[in-house]
Amino acid sequence: MNWIAPLSELSLADIDRVGAKAAHLGAMMRAGFNVPPGFVIDVDAFISHFGEVTDPLVKPTPPRLQAELMNNVMQALLTYLPDAGELAVRSSATDEDGQPASFAGQHSTYYFVTPNRIDQAILDCWMSLWSRAAIAYRRSGWVEVSSGETPRMAVIIQMMLPATRSGVVFSTDPVVADSTDCVIEATWGLGAALVDGRVTPDHVRINEDQGLYSYHVSDKRMQVSVSAENQAATRLQEIGQDQRNAPVLSTFEAYQISNTAAQLETLFDAPQDVEWAFVDDELFWLQSRPITSLAREHTFTEPLVIFKPLAENFTEPLTPLTEDLMASVLPKIGAFYEGRLYLNLDKLQKLNVFDLSEAELVDAALLRGLPDRLHISWQKLLKILPALGLAFLFDGAHWLRTQRASYAALARYADFTAAVKNNTKLTLQQAARQLIWGRWPFEPIGFRIFYTNVSAGRYFAYIGLLKAFTRRYAPDFPQEQLSTTFHGRGDMQSMELLKQTDYLSALLYRSLEADAELADKVAKIIKGNASELPSDSEFALAFETFLQGFGHRGPKELELASPSWRETPTELLKLLYNNPPREARVDQIHGNHLAARDTLNQHLKPWQRRITSFLIGRICHYMALRENTRHFHIMGFDTLRQKVLQLEHQLLREAKLRVAGDIFFLTEAEIGDLQQDEISATDAHTLIRKRRRDWQRQARLAAPLTLNIDRPVEVARGDLSGQCASPGDIQGVARVVTSLSEAHTLCAGEILIAPYTDPAWTPLFPRAAGVIVATGSFLSHAGTIARELQLPCLVDVQDCTRLIQTGQKLHLNATAGTITLL
Amino acid sequence: MINALIFICALPFSVWLLANICCVFDEPKRAPAALRLVASLCVLVGFLLLTSATFWQPIIWALALVVVAHLLSYYVLFRPSLGAAIYRQQPPTTPLLVDEEPEGHPYQ
């Protein structure tokens, strides 16, 4: 028996003999694609060593490798890979990469194998057929184990490529329905860091009509290195600052990959999912397989609607630890599905006192507004009134206390978070509970900051009353100006944040002109070659003061895995550096607010003015309360993160975790088990890798807005409309900014098009003439800031970052909720 | 009957009174909250004086009930079993090529 077949002689007809992966590689080589040379040990060798597998769920005893096989392998190495110093040993199982199961990630591949250790690598590759992950995969029911097809494994041995750049290309977007885009993901070094989720790759989209229309450069912190000095130790390395945010591919290379992916799609007659790698400038193809379905399947039947206030803060799913801690402290009003929080529509229906259809209720839950005319259902009201009475009896005191809660009362939360942080006896869950709900009943209101935040949402009711009142008594007053009567007072922390970042930007630019040493240091910090500002400079002092007040804020601040500005001051410095000083508009905005109130008053009689004045006062109070409590409850999240980092530091020191950030992919119970040695570091590592992959898969998918609801609430593709978050009507040029790393590209007077926004985006707003956001609602950050700055803002414009391109002229009519491409 | 009516009317009053008591400890500046508390106590005392303290019992019961209800609601929110469900679904297949072993190289 020979058992050896060179890759160059294989075709798809050999799938049963060498597995799908090897057969595809052979077909690619025969068609002329640049595939690293190698050979395959076929499934007959496997059968000769293991016999026929009778139960794929029971792991056999590893056999001794037969001398005949090793002789043949050594001969093949001399024949097909005479110059290969290191090898890649890859699985190619007969039930892998097929329909309906891919077994991706369940079988092993080994890199950097030297020829003298190849026997062990072959044996380990075979044994990975019974890896815990593969058995769990079979047991999960995703693959039929009783079909009579027993799994077997061939082993591919190829030259190890010293890849400098690598990634994946999907010849057709597997995530967005009906899309014909080719999607490329690219990172530095080997693709392993990309595929197990440790690196967020660059994301490139190319289509026939627009060519390369989107290149999103990610912050790539790690790479799997191929440098010789790292061979003995772990190859996972930090990437230098100059490379982290640099694009991996040139435009030409992106087209080269895209075109070849299209050719592979033709060759295999199906959309392909292809792995590629560059060795310097030479492009190699490592694997190709059909894109398998990404259809979501779930077994629960609850009708769920996404919880917009959380979903609009960032588009990625929550990490498992954040999800676990949030789930443990939130009431059972919904459920987490794939890292996103959903509300249960049945429970919302019970609280609804209006005559709303299910579709209208879904729209309301998605914060897309209510019908113009609301009819109270007296039957429902009679049912719910006793419940409301009881709610008042059980928690009315807290409700009433928020009527006068001042900023000083809320600021006491800072002391509270310090106490929680210093209490080392608290578990993460206990700390989360205390930070969200407080420690004891009747504590100062500032300690129950999250609850205060939620109760402040009642300003909606006051806005409804004000609208109804002005419609009745001031019919001539333009309703689109009504929001100016209660926005623009500048008493929110977000506006204070904006003022402070503007001040810091101006100071930075002034200091850079006057102080050559500071300019040099700032340039070095931004390039990643230095970390600390000269401590005696005026700017450094002001920067430090800012971090004391706002250091707990930053991007994705409801996600525990996301570092705050205090932890990553360089990111804040970049933001300031890319935010040239501009004329302050705050006074003008406040003037507009006062003018609108005067105009409204002119339409009203004195007693009516008193009522509107009261209503506007309440709206302003509760809006500021909501925004300011957010400023503080983010402080609670930051405190919780610090506690998680303390735990992580300890686990890294004890070598129970391998890489910073891994802890966010375990649940609290699993972290406890790891501390107590009830699960091994190896098992934890396996689990973390799987969770990282799952998280990446979830992050690729747009979160469904509804689940188990007959009428899906999706905006049709190509329909450029959205929800008005701040009224206005302008024409201008679009600037698509998909991440903060592109923030500096926004020029004054352009219309900002963004996937989402959070406080870290705030400094961009005054530069924009208008704002269009793919997610969000009236309550979202984009809406709040835009209203304060009196900028037209449209939110919930699905897919806007794809449908609108930088440089396009737009007519944004936020009041009507429409965008017209000019 | 009148006692039951007084008891029911005293319930919202008790919530208001409890809120005013708590408000004193909410703000760093306590004088305005203390004034509001005094005002609400004056209402209570005034009512009792006007009715020759005949109805003190239902008012005390209402106050006690409101305090207990608030304690209860706090512990209901805080109880350990609180928690939204988490659904994690494994898709039938995944498009990622994830068969790599980036760390630990025992074959060198």
mmCIF file of C-alpha atoms in Angstrom, chain B:
data_model
loop_
_atom_site.group_PDB
_atom_site.id
_atom_site.type_symbol
_atom_site.label_atom_id
_atom_site.label_comp_id
_atom_site.label_asym_id
_atom_site.label_seq_id
_atom_site.Cartn_x
_atom_site.Cartn_y
_atom_site.Cartn_z
ATOM 1 C CA MET B 1 -65.682 51.912 56.827
ATOM 2 C CA ILE B 2 -64.302 55.419 57.372
ATOM 3 C CA ASN B 3 -61.098 53.874 58.689
ATOM 4 C CA ALA B 4 -60.712 51.880 55.470
ATOM 5 C CA LEU B 5 -61.279 55.045 53.436
ATOM 6 C CA ILE B 6 -58.729 56.975 55.485
ATOM 7 C CA PHE B 7 -56.312 54.056 55.100
ATOM 8 C CA ILE B 8 -56.644 54.088 51.313
ATOM 9 C CA CYS B 9 -56.278 57.867 51.126
ATOM 10 C CA ALA B 10 -53.262 57.723 53.422
ATOM 11 C CA LEU B 11 -51.405 55.341 51.102
ATOM 12 C CA PRO B 12 -50.308 57.911 48.465
ATOM 13 C CA PHE B 13 -49.712 60.396 51.259
ATOM 14 C CA SER B 14 -47.404 57.847 52.921
ATOM 15 C CA VAL B 15 -45.465 57.378 49.678
ATOM 16 C CA TRP B 16 -45.070 61.156 49.445
ATOM 17 C CA LEU B 17 -43.981 61.378 53.079
ATOM 18 C CA LEU B 18 -41.491 58.541 52.665
ATOM 19 C CA ALA B 19 -40.075 60.221 49.543
ATOM 20 C CA ASN B 20 -39.667 63.474 51.440
ATOM 21 C CA ILE B 21 -37.890 61.691 54.293
ATOM 22 C CA CYS B 22 -35.491 60.009 51.853
ATOM 23 C CA CYS B 23 -34.905 63.261 49.953
ATOM 24 C CA VAL B 24 -33.273 64.728 53.040
ATOM 25 C CA PHE B 25 -30.451 62.218 52.588
ATOM 26 C CA ASP B 26 -30.289 62.476 48.812
ATOM 27 C CA GLU B 27 -28.810 65.907 48.338
ATOM 28 C CA PRO B 28 -25.628 67.366 49.770
ATOM 29 C CA LYS B 29 -27.634 70.520 50.616
ATOM 30 C CA ARG B 30 -30.301 69.306 52.985
ATOM 31 C CA ALA B 31 -32.179 72.490 53.888
ATOM 32 C CA PRO B 32 -34.684 72.551 50.978
ATOM 33 C CA ALA B 33 -35.491 68.864 51.407
ATOM 34 C CA ALA B 34 -35.845 69.319 55.166
ATOM 35 C CA LEU B 35 -38.325 72.147 54.560
ATOM 36 C CA ARG B 36 -40.420 69.917 52.317
ATOM 37 C CA LEU B 37 -40.349 67.208 54.968
ATOM 38 C CA VAL B 38 -41.496 69.655 57.608
ATOM 39 C CA ALA B 39 -44.311 70.754 55.297
ATOM 40 C CA SER B 40 -45.512 67.202 54.806
ATOM 41 C CA LEU B 41 -45.291 66.496 58.538
ATOM 42 C CA CYS B 42 -47.314 69.643 59.147
ATOM 43 C CA VAL B 43 -50.020 68.304 56.842
ATOM 44 C CA LEU B 44 -50.046 65.065 58.794
ATOM 45 C CA VAL B 45 -50.117 66.740 62.194
ATOM 46 C CA GLY B 46 -52.726 69.234 60.977
ATOM 47 C CA PHE B 47 -54.971 66.436 59.815
ATOM 48 C CA LEU B 48 -54.602 64.569 63.092
ATOM 49 C CA LEU B 49 -55.347 67.723 65.105
ATOM 50 C CA LEU B 50 -58.379 68.525 62.994
ATOM 51 C CA THR B 51 -59.762 65.049 63.537
ATOM 52 C CA SER B 52 -58.779 64.925 67.225
ATOM 53 C CA ALA B 53 -56.328 62.140 66.392
ATOM 54 C CA THR B 54 -59.212 59.745 65.836
ATOM 55 C CA PHE B 55 -57.715 58.282 62.693
ATOM 56 C CA TRP B 56 -54.077 57.864 63.664
ATOM 57 C CA GLN B 57 -54.277 54.092 63.406
ATOM 58 C CA PRO B 58 -55.124 53.766 59.669
ATOM 59 C CA ILE B 59 -52.480 56.383 58.882
ATOM 60 C CA ILE B 60 -49.805 54.520 60.820
ATOM 61 C CA TRP B 61 -50.874 51.266 59.149
ATOM 62 C CA ALA B 62 -50.658 52.916 55.727
ATOM 63 C CA LEU B 63 -47.190 54.241 56.507
ATOM 64 C CA ALA B 64 -46.062 50.834 57.741
ATOM 65 C CA LEU B 65 -47.475 49.126 54.664
ATOM 66 C CA VAL B 66 -45.723 51.547 52.312
ATOM 67 C CA VAL B 67 -42.375 51.095 54.077
ATOM 68 C CA VAL B 68 -42.726 47.294 54.002
ATOM 69 C CA ALA B 69 -43.792 47.377 50.341
ATOM 70 C CA HIS B 70 -40.744 49.440 49.422
ATOM 71 C CA LEU B 71 -38.467 47.064 51.309
ATOM 72 C CA LEU B 72 -40.121 44.138 49.580
ATOM 73 C CA SER B 73 -39.803 45.640 46.109
ATOM 74 C CA TYR B 74 -36.122 46.266 46.722
ATOM 75 C CA TYR B 75 -35.480 42.668 47.728
ATOM 76 C CA VAL B 76 -37.579 41.362 44.845
ATOM 77 C CA LEU B 77 -35.317 43.282 42.465
ATOM 78 C CA PHE B 78 -32.228 42.196 44.335
ATOM 79 C CA ARG B 79 -33.049 38.547 44.838
ATOM 80 C CA PRO B 80 -30.490 36.115 43.419
ATOM 81 C CA SER B 81 -32.882 34.356 41.067
ATOM 82 C CA LEU B 82 -33.320 37.540 39.061
ATOM 83 C CA GLY B 83 -31.981 37.071 35.583
ATOM 84 C CA ALA B 84 -32.980 37.286 31.971
ATOM 85 C CA ALA B 85 -32.618 34.137 29.891
ATOM 86 C CA ILE B 86 -29.606 33.692 27.642
ATOM 87 C CA TYR B 87 -30.002 31.845 24.365
ATOM 88 C CA ARG B 88 -26.898 30.825 22.513
ATOM 89 C CA GLN B 89 -27.500 29.008 19.275
ATOM 90 C CA GLN B 90 -24.974 27.040 17.329
ATOM 91 C CA PRO B 91 -25.569 27.400 13.629
ATOM 92 C CA PRO B 92 -25.578 24.264 11.506
ATOM 93 C CA THR B 93 -22.402 25.397 9.825
ATOM 94 C CA THR B 94 -20.020 28.277 9.967
ATOM 95 C CA PRO B 95 -18.134 29.894 7.107
ATOM 96 C CA LEU B 96 -15.027 30.552 9.152
ATOM 97 C CA LEU B 97 -11.952 28.499 8.501
ATOM 98 C CA VAL B 98 -11.083 27.791 12.071
ATOM 99 C CA ASP B 99 -8.929 24.762 12.161
ATOM 100 C CA GLU B 100 -5.755 26.420 13.246
ATOM 101 C CA GLU B 101 -3.522 26.062 16.257
ATOM 102 C CA PRO B 102 -1.729 29.376 16.605
ATOM 103 C CA GLU B 103 -0.016 28.707 19.871
ATOM 104 C CA GLY B 104 2.024 25.888 21.344
ATOM 105 C CA HIS B 105 4.024 24.089 18.736
ATOM 106 C CA PRO B 106 5.038 20.667 20.010
ATOM 107 C CA TYR B 107 6.369 19.534 16.656
ATOM 108 C CA GLN B 108 9.537 21.551 16.435
#
